[in-house]
Coordinates of C-alpha atoms in Angstrom, one line a residue:
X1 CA 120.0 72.0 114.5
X2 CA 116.2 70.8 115.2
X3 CA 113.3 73.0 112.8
X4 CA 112.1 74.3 116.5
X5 CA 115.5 75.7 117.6
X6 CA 116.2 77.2 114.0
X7 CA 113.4 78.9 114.3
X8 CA 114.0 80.6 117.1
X9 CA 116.9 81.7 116.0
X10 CA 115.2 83.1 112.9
X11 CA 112.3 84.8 115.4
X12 CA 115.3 85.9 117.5
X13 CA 116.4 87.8 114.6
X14 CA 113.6 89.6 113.5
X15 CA 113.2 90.7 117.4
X16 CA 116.2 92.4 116.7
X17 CA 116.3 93.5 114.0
X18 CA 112.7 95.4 114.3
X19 CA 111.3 94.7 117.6
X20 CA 108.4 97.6 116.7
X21 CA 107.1 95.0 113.6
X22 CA 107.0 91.4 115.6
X23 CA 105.7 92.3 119.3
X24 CA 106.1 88.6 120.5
X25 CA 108.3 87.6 123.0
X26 CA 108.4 84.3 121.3
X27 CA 106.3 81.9 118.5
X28 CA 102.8 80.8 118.9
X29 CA 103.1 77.2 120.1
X30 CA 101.3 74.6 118.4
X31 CA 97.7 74.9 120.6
X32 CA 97.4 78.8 119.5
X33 CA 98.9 77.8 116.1
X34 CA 96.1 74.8 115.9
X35 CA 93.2 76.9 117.5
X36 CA 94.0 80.0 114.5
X37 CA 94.1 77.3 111.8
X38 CA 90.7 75.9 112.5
X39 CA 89.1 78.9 110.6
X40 CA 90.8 77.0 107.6
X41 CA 88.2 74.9 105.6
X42 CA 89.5 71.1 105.7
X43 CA 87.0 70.2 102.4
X44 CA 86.8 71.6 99.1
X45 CA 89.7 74.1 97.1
X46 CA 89.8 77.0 100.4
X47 CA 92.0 80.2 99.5
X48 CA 93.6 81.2 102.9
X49 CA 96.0 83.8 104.2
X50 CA 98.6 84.5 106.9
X51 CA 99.2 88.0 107.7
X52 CA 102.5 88.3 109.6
X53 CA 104.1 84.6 109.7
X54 CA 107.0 85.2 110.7
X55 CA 108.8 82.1 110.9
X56 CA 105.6 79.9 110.4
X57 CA 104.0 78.6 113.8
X58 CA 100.4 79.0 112.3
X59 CA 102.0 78.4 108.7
X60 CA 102.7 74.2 110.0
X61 CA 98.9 73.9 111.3
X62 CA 97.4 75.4 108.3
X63 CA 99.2 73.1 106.1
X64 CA 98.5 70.0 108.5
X65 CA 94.4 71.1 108.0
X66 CA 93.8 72.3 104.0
X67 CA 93.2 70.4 101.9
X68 CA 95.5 68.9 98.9
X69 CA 93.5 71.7 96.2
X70 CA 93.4 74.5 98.2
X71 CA 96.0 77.7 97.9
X72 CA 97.9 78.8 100.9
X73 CA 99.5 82.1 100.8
X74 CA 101.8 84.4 103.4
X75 CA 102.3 88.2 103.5
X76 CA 105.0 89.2 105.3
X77 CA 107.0 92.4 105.9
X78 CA 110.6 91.0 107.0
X79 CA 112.8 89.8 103.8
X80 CA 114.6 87.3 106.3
X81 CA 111.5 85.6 107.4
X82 CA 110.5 85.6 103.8
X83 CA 113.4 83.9 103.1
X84 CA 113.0 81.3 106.0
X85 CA 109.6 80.9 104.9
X86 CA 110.0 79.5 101.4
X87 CA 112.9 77.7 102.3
X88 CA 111.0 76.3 105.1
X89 CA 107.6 75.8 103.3
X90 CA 107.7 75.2 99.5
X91 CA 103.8 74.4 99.4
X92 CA 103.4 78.4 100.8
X93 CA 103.2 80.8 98.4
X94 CA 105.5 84.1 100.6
X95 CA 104.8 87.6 99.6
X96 CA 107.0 90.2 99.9
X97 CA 104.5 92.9 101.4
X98 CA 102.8 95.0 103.4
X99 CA 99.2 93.6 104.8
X100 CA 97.7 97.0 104.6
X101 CA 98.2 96.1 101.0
X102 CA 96.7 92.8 101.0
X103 CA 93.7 93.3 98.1
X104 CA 96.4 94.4 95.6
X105 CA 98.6 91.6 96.4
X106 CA 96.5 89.3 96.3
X107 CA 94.8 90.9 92.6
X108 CA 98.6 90.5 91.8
X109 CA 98.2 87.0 92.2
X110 CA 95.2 86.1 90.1
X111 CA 93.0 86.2 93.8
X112 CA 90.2 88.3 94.5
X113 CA 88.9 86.5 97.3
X114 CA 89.9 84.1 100.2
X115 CA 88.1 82.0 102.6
X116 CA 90.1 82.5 105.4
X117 CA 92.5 85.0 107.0
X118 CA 94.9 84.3 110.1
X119 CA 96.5 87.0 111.3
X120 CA 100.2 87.0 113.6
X121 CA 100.2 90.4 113.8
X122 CA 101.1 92.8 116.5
X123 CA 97.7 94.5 116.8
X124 CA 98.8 96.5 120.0
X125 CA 102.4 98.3 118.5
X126 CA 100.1 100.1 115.3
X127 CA 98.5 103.4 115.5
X128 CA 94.5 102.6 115.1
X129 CA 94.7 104.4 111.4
X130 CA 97.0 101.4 110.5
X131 CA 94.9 98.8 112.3
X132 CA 91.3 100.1 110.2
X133 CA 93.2 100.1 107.0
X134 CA 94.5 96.3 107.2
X135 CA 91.1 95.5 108.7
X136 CA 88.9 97.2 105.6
X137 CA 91.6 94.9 103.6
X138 CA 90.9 91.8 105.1
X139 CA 87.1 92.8 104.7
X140 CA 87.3 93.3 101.5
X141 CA 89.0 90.1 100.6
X142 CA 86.9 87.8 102.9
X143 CA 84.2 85.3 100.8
X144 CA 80.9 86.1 102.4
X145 CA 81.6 82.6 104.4
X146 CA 84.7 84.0 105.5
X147 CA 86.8 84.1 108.7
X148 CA 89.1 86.6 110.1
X149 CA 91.3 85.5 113.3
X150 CA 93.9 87.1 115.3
X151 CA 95.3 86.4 119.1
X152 CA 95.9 88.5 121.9
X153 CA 98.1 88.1 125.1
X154 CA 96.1 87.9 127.9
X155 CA 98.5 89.5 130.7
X156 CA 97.7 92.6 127.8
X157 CA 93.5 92.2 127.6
X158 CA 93.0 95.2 129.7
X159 CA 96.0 97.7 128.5
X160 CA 94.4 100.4 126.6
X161 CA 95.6 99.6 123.1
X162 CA 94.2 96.0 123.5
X163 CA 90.7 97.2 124.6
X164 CA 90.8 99.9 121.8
X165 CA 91.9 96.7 119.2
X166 CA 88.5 94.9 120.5
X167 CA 86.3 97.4 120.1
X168 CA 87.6 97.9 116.3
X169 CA 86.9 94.5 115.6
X170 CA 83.2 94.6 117.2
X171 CA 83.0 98.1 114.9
X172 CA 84.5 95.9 111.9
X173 CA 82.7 92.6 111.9
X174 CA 78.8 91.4 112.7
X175 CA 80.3 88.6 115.1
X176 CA 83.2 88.2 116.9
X177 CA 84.2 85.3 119.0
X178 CA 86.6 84.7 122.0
X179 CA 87.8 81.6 122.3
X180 CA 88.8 80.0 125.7
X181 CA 92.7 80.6 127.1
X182 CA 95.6 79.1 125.7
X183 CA 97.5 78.4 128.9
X184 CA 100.0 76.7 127.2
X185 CA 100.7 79.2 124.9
X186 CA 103.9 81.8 125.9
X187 CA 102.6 83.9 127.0
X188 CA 99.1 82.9 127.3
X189 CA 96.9 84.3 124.6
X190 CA 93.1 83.8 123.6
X191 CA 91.9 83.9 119.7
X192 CA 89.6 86.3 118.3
X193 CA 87.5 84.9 115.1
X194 CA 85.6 87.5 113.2
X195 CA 82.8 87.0 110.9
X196 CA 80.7 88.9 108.2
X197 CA 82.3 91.9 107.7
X198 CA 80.5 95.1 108.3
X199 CA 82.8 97.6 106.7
X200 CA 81.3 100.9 107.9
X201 CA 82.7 104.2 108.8
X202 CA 84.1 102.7 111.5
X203 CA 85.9 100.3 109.9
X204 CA 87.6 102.4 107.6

């Protein structure tokens, strides 16, 4: 079996076993995988972090773009996607975790800062308390150089939960930036890359 078909089956899976946790109706492809990753320093010793994997679409572009020093870890929430994930990718370091967690993970790990975050998570399925709690993490792990970036489904841009998501992240960082439409993407989906952290009331 080819890595592409095995990992659908993997992503299969997870949609079954806990469709509330993956909200995807299939893996980024590789020109939203590529377009998240380029928030990934390709110089110098970068600390970066997936949030929400799952069975590594973003991982394979990260890996492709950071460099030979830098650290490259995953948190994710499904034990069979862990599993796929270190089998899959030795170079990753997997944890076990919950992202609204992430600082002490990472503190866990000997990290108290990253460079960069990418995010697979389903923004849209979590209630807004949820969302402001992995946000103030990523915040509070971010270098002051930092990037945060997510995706969102554009069919989805104007549902409530996705407009309520937005205006979070303009509440949660200085700058925000929309990148242009990944038709090729099922479905299509545009990125969201967040800079400078405000962490105000708002945020948390």
């Amino acid at each position: 079996m080819t890595q592409p078909f095995h990992d659908l089956r993997v992503f299969l899976g997870a949609v079954r076993r806990q469709p509330a946790a993956v909200g995807a109706i299939a893996p980024s492809g590789p020109a939203l995988a590529g377009l998240l990753a380029t928030v990934v320093p390709s110089t110098g010793a970068p600390t970066v972090v997936e949030l929400g994997p799952g069975t590594g679409s973003a991982t394979k572009a990260v890996q492709r773009r950071i460099p030979a020093g830098g650290r490259h870890l995953a948190v994710e929430l499904d034990g069979t996607l862990v599993e796929h994930l270190r089998s899959t990718y030795p170079r990753l370091d997997v944890v076990h975790g919950d992202a609204s967690e992430l600082g002490k993970l990472l503190a866990d790990r000997g990290v108290e800062q990253v460079d960069a975050v990418i995010s697979g998570l389903p923004w849209a399925l979590f209630p807004e308390d949820l969302q402001r709690a992995i946000l103030r993490q990523v915040g509070a792990v971010l270098t002051p150089a930092g990037a945060f970036t997510t995706f969102a489904y554009v069919h989805a841009l104007g549902m409530k939960q996705a407009r309520r998501f937005r205006a979070l992240l303009d509440r949660s960082f200085d700058e925000v930036i929309v990148s242009r439409v990944v038709w090729a993407n099922v479905p299509p989906a545009i990125s969201y890359v967040c800079r400078r952290p405000t962490m105000g009331d708002d945020a948390g």
